[in-house]
Amino acid sequence: MLERDVVAAIKRYLASLGNDVFFWKEHGGPYGTSGVPDIICCYKGRFIGMECKLPSGRLTELQKRAIHRINRAGGVARRVESVADAREIIALIDHEKKLYTTKDGGVG
C-alpha cells in the first residue's frame, strides 16, 4: 500500500458523508504551501487537516508545525494512517456537536 492509496480511501470515505462535508486534496509542489496537511476538510462547520502517512512514515517539522497551528487555532488536525483514523476525527466532531446542541435542537 502506498500513501496515495490511504489518501484515496479517506477521500472516498469523506465523499460518503454527503452534504455535511467539503474537502480537497492539497497537492504539493512549487505552487503549494509546504507543510499543509494532505486533506483539508470542513465537516459540519469544523476545519480539519489530515496529514496522511503510512505507519512507517514520519512527519516533517513543517507538517508538525502546521498540525500544531491548526489545533491551536481551534481546528482539528491529525496524522492519519487509515480510514479508521479519519472516522475517529469525524466521530469526535459529531460527539462535540451533540454536547453543544440542546434537546430542542438549539445550540446551548
Short mmCIF file of N, CA and C in Angstrom, two decimals:
data_model
loop_
_atom_site.label_atom_id
_atom_site.label_comp_id
_atom_site.label_asym_id
_atom_site.label_seq_id
_atom_site.Cartn_x
_atom_site.Cartn_y
_atom_site.Cartn_z
N MET A 1 0.85 -1.18 0.00
CA MET A 1 0.00 0.00 0.00
C MET A 1 0.89 1.24 0.00
N LEU A 2 0.47 2.23 -0.75
CA LEU A 2 1.19 3.49 -0.83
C LEU A 2 0.41 4.59 -0.12
N GLU A 3 1.09 5.68 0.19
CA GLU A 3 0.41 6.80 0.84
C GLU A 3 -0.76 7.31 0.00
N ARG A 4 -0.60 7.31 -1.31
CA ARG A 4 -1.69 7.78 -2.18
C ARG A 4 -2.93 6.89 -2.06
N ASP A 5 -2.74 5.60 -1.72
CA ASP A 5 -3.88 4.69 -1.50
C ASP A 5 -4.63 5.08 -0.24
N VAL A 6 -3.90 5.48 0.79
CA VAL A 6 -4.52 5.95 2.04
C VAL A 6 -5.33 7.21 1.75
N VAL A 7 -4.72 8.15 1.01
CA VAL A 7 -5.41 9.40 0.65
C VAL A 7 -6.69 9.08 -0.12
N ALA A 8 -6.60 8.20 -1.12
CA ALA A 8 -7.77 7.87 -1.95
C ALA A 8 -8.88 7.24 -1.11
N ALA A 9 -8.53 6.34 -0.21
CA ALA A 9 -9.54 5.68 0.64
C ALA A 9 -10.21 6.70 1.56
N ILE A 10 -9.46 7.61 2.13
CA ILE A 10 -10.03 8.63 3.01
C ILE A 10 -10.92 9.57 2.21
N LYS A 11 -10.52 9.94 1.01
CA LYS A 11 -11.35 10.80 0.17
C LYS A 11 -12.69 10.11 -0.16
N ARG A 12 -12.64 8.81 -0.44
CA ARG A 12 -13.89 8.07 -0.70
C ARG A 12 -14.78 8.08 0.53
N TYR A 13 -14.19 7.88 1.69
CA TYR A 13 -14.97 7.92 2.94
C TYR A 13 -15.60 9.30 3.13
N LEU A 14 -14.82 10.36 2.98
CA LEU A 14 -15.36 11.70 3.17
C LEU A 14 -16.48 11.98 2.18
N ALA A 15 -16.31 11.54 0.94
CA ALA A 15 -17.36 11.74 -0.07
C ALA A 15 -18.65 11.04 0.33
N SER A 16 -18.56 9.97 1.08
CA SER A 16 -19.75 9.23 1.50
C SER A 16 -20.55 9.96 2.58
N LEU A 17 -19.98 11.03 3.14
CA LEU A 17 -20.66 11.77 4.21
C LEU A 17 -21.70 12.76 3.68
N GLY A 18 -21.78 12.91 2.38
CA GLY A 18 -22.82 13.74 1.78
C GLY A 18 -22.58 15.23 1.92
N ASN A 19 -23.66 15.96 2.14
CA ASN A 19 -23.62 17.42 2.14
C ASN A 19 -23.01 18.05 3.39
N ASP A 20 -22.69 17.27 4.40
CA ASP A 20 -22.11 17.81 5.63
C ASP A 20 -20.61 18.07 5.52
N VAL A 21 -20.03 17.76 4.36
CA VAL A 21 -18.58 17.84 4.23
C VAL A 21 -18.16 18.51 2.93
N PHE A 22 -17.07 19.25 3.02
CA PHE A 22 -16.38 19.81 1.85
C PHE A 22 -14.91 19.53 2.07
N PHE A 23 -14.23 18.99 1.06
CA PHE A 23 -12.82 18.66 1.22
C PHE A 23 -12.09 18.72 -0.10
N TRP A 24 -10.78 18.81 0.00
CA TRP A 24 -9.95 18.69 -1.18
C TRP A 24 -8.60 18.13 -0.78
N LYS A 25 -7.90 17.59 -1.77
CA LYS A 25 -6.54 17.08 -1.58
C LYS A 25 -5.60 18.23 -1.91
N GLU A 26 -4.80 18.59 -0.95
CA GLU A 26 -3.79 19.63 -1.15
C GLU A 26 -2.60 18.98 -1.86
N HIS A 27 -2.25 19.52 -3.01
CA HIS A 27 -1.13 18.97 -3.78
C HIS A 27 0.13 19.77 -3.50
N GLY A 28 1.19 19.06 -3.22
CA GLY A 28 2.47 19.71 -3.00
C GLY A 28 3.04 20.22 -4.32
N GLY A 29 4.16 20.83 -4.23
CA GLY A 29 4.81 21.33 -5.43
C GLY A 29 5.13 22.81 -5.32
N PRO A 30 5.62 23.38 -6.40
CA PRO A 30 6.09 24.77 -6.34
C PRO A 30 4.99 25.79 -6.07
N TYR A 31 3.74 25.46 -6.33
CA TYR A 31 2.66 26.42 -6.13
C TYR A 31 1.87 26.16 -4.85
N GLY A 32 2.22 25.11 -4.13
CA GLY A 32 1.55 24.80 -2.87
C GLY A 32 2.31 25.40 -1.69
N THR A 33 1.75 25.21 -0.50
CA THR A 33 2.39 25.69 0.72
C THR A 33 2.96 24.49 1.46
N SER A 34 4.23 24.51 1.73
CA SER A 34 4.88 23.40 2.41
C SER A 34 4.30 23.20 3.80
N GLY A 35 4.09 21.94 4.17
CA GLY A 35 3.62 21.60 5.50
C GLY A 35 2.12 21.50 5.64
N VAL A 36 1.35 22.02 4.67
CA VAL A 36 -0.11 21.97 4.76
C VAL A 36 -0.55 20.50 4.68
N PRO A 37 -1.49 20.08 5.53
CA PRO A 37 -1.95 18.69 5.51
C PRO A 37 -2.46 18.25 4.13
N ASP A 38 -2.36 16.95 3.87
CA ASP A 38 -2.76 16.38 2.59
C ASP A 38 -4.22 16.62 2.25
N ILE A 39 -5.10 16.47 3.25
CA ILE A 39 -6.53 16.65 3.03
C ILE A 39 -7.01 17.78 3.93
N ILE A 40 -7.63 18.75 3.30
CA ILE A 40 -8.23 19.88 4.00
C ILE A 40 -9.74 19.69 3.92
N CYS A 41 -10.41 19.86 5.03
CA CYS A 41 -11.82 19.49 5.10
C CYS A 41 -12.58 20.43 6.02
N CYS A 42 -13.83 20.65 5.68
CA CYS A 42 -14.75 21.32 6.58
C CYS A 42 -15.91 20.36 6.78
N TYR A 43 -16.13 19.94 8.01
CA TYR A 43 -17.20 18.99 8.34
C TYR A 43 -18.07 19.62 9.41
N LYS A 44 -19.32 19.85 9.07
CA LYS A 44 -20.28 20.45 9.99
C LYS A 44 -19.73 21.71 10.64
N GLY A 45 -19.04 22.51 9.85
CA GLY A 45 -18.53 23.78 10.32
C GLY A 45 -17.16 23.73 10.98
N ARG A 46 -16.59 22.56 11.16
CA ARG A 46 -15.25 22.44 11.78
C ARG A 46 -14.19 22.27 10.71
N PHE A 47 -13.10 22.99 10.87
CA PHE A 47 -11.95 22.87 9.98
C PHE A 47 -11.13 21.67 10.39
N ILE A 48 -10.76 20.85 9.40
CA ILE A 48 -9.98 19.64 9.66
C ILE A 48 -8.80 19.58 8.70
N GLY A 49 -7.65 19.21 9.22
CA GLY A 49 -6.48 18.92 8.40
C GLY A 49 -6.03 17.50 8.68
N MET A 50 -5.89 16.71 7.64
CA MET A 50 -5.44 15.32 7.80
C MET A 50 -4.15 15.12 7.03
N GLU A 51 -3.10 14.81 7.76
CA GLU A 51 -1.81 14.52 7.14
C GLU A 51 -1.69 13.01 7.01
N CYS A 52 -1.77 12.51 5.80
CA CYS A 52 -1.79 11.07 5.54
C CYS A 52 -0.37 10.51 5.50
N LYS A 53 -0.16 9.46 6.24
CA LYS A 53 1.14 8.79 6.30
C LYS A 53 0.94 7.29 6.39
N LEU A 54 1.90 6.55 5.89
CA LEU A 54 1.96 5.13 6.15
C LEU A 54 2.48 4.96 7.58
N PRO A 55 2.24 3.81 8.20
CA PRO A 55 2.72 3.63 9.57
C PRO A 55 4.21 3.92 9.75
N SER A 56 4.99 3.66 8.73
CA SER A 56 6.44 3.88 8.82
C SER A 56 6.84 5.32 8.46
N GLY A 57 5.88 6.12 8.00
CA GLY A 57 6.19 7.48 7.56
C GLY A 57 6.40 8.43 8.73
N ARG A 58 7.18 9.46 8.49
CA ARG A 58 7.46 10.46 9.52
C ARG A 58 6.94 11.82 9.10
N LEU A 59 6.45 12.56 10.07
CA LEU A 59 6.05 13.94 9.82
C LEU A 59 7.29 14.82 9.74
N THR A 60 7.27 15.76 8.80
CA THR A 60 8.35 16.74 8.74
C THR A 60 8.11 17.79 9.82
N GLU A 61 9.10 18.58 10.10
CA GLU A 61 8.93 19.66 11.08
C GLU A 61 7.86 20.64 10.61
N LEU A 62 7.80 20.93 9.32
CA LEU A 62 6.77 21.82 8.79
C LEU A 62 5.38 21.23 8.99
N GLN A 63 5.24 19.93 8.78
CA GLN A 63 3.94 19.27 8.98
C GLN A 63 3.55 19.29 10.46
N LYS A 64 4.49 19.03 11.34
CA LYS A 64 4.21 19.09 12.77
C LYS A 64 3.75 20.49 13.17
N ARG A 65 4.44 21.49 12.64
CA ARG A 65 4.11 22.88 12.96
C ARG A 65 2.72 23.24 12.44
N ALA A 66 2.39 22.81 11.23
CA ALA A 66 1.07 23.10 10.67
C ALA A 66 -0.03 22.43 11.50
N ILE A 67 0.17 21.19 11.89
CA ILE A 67 -0.82 20.49 12.72
C ILE A 67 -1.00 21.23 14.04
N HIS A 68 0.09 21.62 14.65
CA HIS A 68 0.01 22.37 15.91
C HIS A 68 -0.76 23.68 15.74
N ARG A 69 -0.45 24.42 14.69
CA ARG A 69 -1.09 25.72 14.48
C ARG A 69 -2.59 25.57 14.20
N ILE A 70 -2.97 24.56 13.44
CA ILE A 70 -4.40 24.32 13.16
C ILE A 70 -5.13 24.01 14.46
N ASN A 71 -4.57 23.11 15.27
CA ASN A 71 -5.21 22.76 16.55
C ASN A 71 -5.28 23.97 17.48
N ARG A 72 -4.22 24.75 17.53
CA ARG A 72 -4.20 25.94 18.39
C ARG A 72 -5.23 26.98 17.95
N ALA A 73 -5.51 27.03 16.65
CA ALA A 73 -6.47 27.99 16.11
C ALA A 73 -7.92 27.51 16.25
N GLY A 74 -8.12 26.31 16.79
CA GLY A 74 -9.47 25.81 17.01
C GLY A 74 -9.94 24.77 16.01
N GLY A 75 -9.11 24.45 15.04
CA GLY A 75 -9.44 23.38 14.10
C GLY A 75 -9.04 22.04 14.69
N VAL A 76 -9.16 21.01 13.88
CA VAL A 76 -8.74 19.66 14.26
C VAL A 76 -7.74 19.21 13.21
N ALA A 77 -6.54 18.90 13.62
CA ALA A 77 -5.53 18.40 12.69
C ALA A 77 -4.86 17.18 13.30
N ARG A 78 -4.70 16.18 12.49
CA ARG A 78 -4.12 14.92 12.96
C ARG A 78 -3.33 14.25 11.84
N ARG A 79 -2.42 13.41 12.25
CA ARG A 79 -1.78 12.46 11.34
C ARG A 79 -2.76 11.30 11.22
N VAL A 80 -3.03 10.84 10.00
CA VAL A 80 -3.93 9.72 9.80
C VAL A 80 -3.23 8.66 8.96
N GLU A 81 -3.48 7.42 9.30
CA GLU A 81 -2.87 6.30 8.57
C GLU A 81 -3.90 5.41 7.91
N SER A 82 -5.19 5.71 8.14
CA SER A 82 -6.24 4.83 7.62
C SER A 82 -7.59 5.55 7.65
N VAL A 83 -8.56 4.92 7.01
CA VAL A 83 -9.94 5.42 7.08
C VAL A 83 -10.42 5.39 8.53
N ALA A 84 -10.00 4.39 9.28
CA ALA A 84 -10.40 4.31 10.69
C ALA A 84 -9.96 5.56 11.45
N ASP A 85 -8.77 6.06 11.17
CA ASP A 85 -8.31 7.29 11.82
C ASP A 85 -9.18 8.48 11.43
N ALA A 86 -9.54 8.56 10.15
CA ALA A 86 -10.41 9.65 9.69
C ALA A 86 -11.79 9.55 10.35
N ARG A 87 -12.30 8.34 10.48
CA ARG A 87 -13.60 8.14 11.14
C ARG A 87 -13.56 8.60 12.59
N GLU A 88 -12.45 8.39 13.25
CA GLU A 88 -12.31 8.85 14.64
C GLU A 88 -12.43 10.37 14.73
N ILE A 89 -11.84 11.07 13.79
CA ILE A 89 -11.93 12.53 13.77
C ILE A 89 -13.37 12.96 13.55
N ILE A 90 -14.05 12.34 12.61
CA ILE A 90 -15.45 12.67 12.33
C ILE A 90 -16.31 12.35 13.55
N ALA A 91 -16.06 11.21 14.20
CA ALA A 91 -16.82 10.85 15.40
C ALA A 91 -16.59 11.86 16.52
N LEU A 92 -15.37 12.35 16.66
CA LEU A 92 -15.06 13.37 17.65
C LEU A 92 -15.90 14.63 17.41
N ILE A 93 -15.97 15.06 16.17
CA ILE A 93 -16.74 16.26 15.85
C ILE A 93 -18.22 16.01 16.05
N ASP A 94 -18.71 14.85 15.66
CA ASP A 94 -20.13 14.53 15.90
C ASP A 94 -20.44 14.54 17.40
N HIS A 95 -19.53 14.01 18.20
CA HIS A 95 -19.72 14.00 19.65
C HIS A 95 -19.75 15.42 20.20
N GLU A 96 -18.83 16.27 19.72
CA GLU A 96 -18.83 17.67 20.16
C GLU A 96 -20.15 18.34 19.82
N LYS A 97 -20.65 18.09 18.62
CA LYS A 97 -21.91 18.72 18.19
C LYS A 97 -23.05 18.30 19.11
N LYS A 98 -23.07 17.03 19.52
CA LYS A 98 -24.12 16.55 20.42
C LYS A 98 -24.03 17.23 21.78
N LEU A 99 -22.81 17.46 22.25
CA LEU A 99 -22.64 18.10 23.55
C LEU A 99 -23.15 19.54 23.56
N TYR A 100 -23.04 20.20 22.42
CA TYR A 100 -23.40 21.62 22.35
C TYR A 100 -24.78 21.89 21.77
N THR A 101 -25.54 20.85 21.51
CA THR A 101 -26.88 21.01 20.99
C THR A 101 -27.88 20.64 22.09
N THR A 102 -28.83 21.53 22.35
CA THR A 102 -29.83 21.28 23.38
C THR A 102 -30.89 20.32 22.87
N LYS A 103 -31.73 19.87 23.76
CA LYS A 103 -32.79 18.92 23.39
C LYS A 103 -33.76 19.48 22.36
N ASP A 104 -33.98 20.80 22.37
CA ASP A 104 -34.91 21.37 21.40
C ASP A 104 -34.25 21.70 20.06
N GLY A 105 -32.98 21.31 19.91
CA GLY A 105 -32.31 21.50 18.64
C GLY A 105 -31.51 22.78 18.54
N GLY A 106 -31.62 23.63 19.55
CA GLY A 106 -30.84 24.86 19.55
C GLY A 106 -29.45 24.63 20.08
N VAL A 107 -28.63 25.61 19.92
CA VAL A 107 -27.27 25.49 20.42
C VAL A 107 -27.26 26.03 21.84
N GLY A 108 -26.68 25.24 22.75
CA GLY A 108 -26.71 25.60 24.16
C GLY A 108 -25.42 26.10 24.70
#
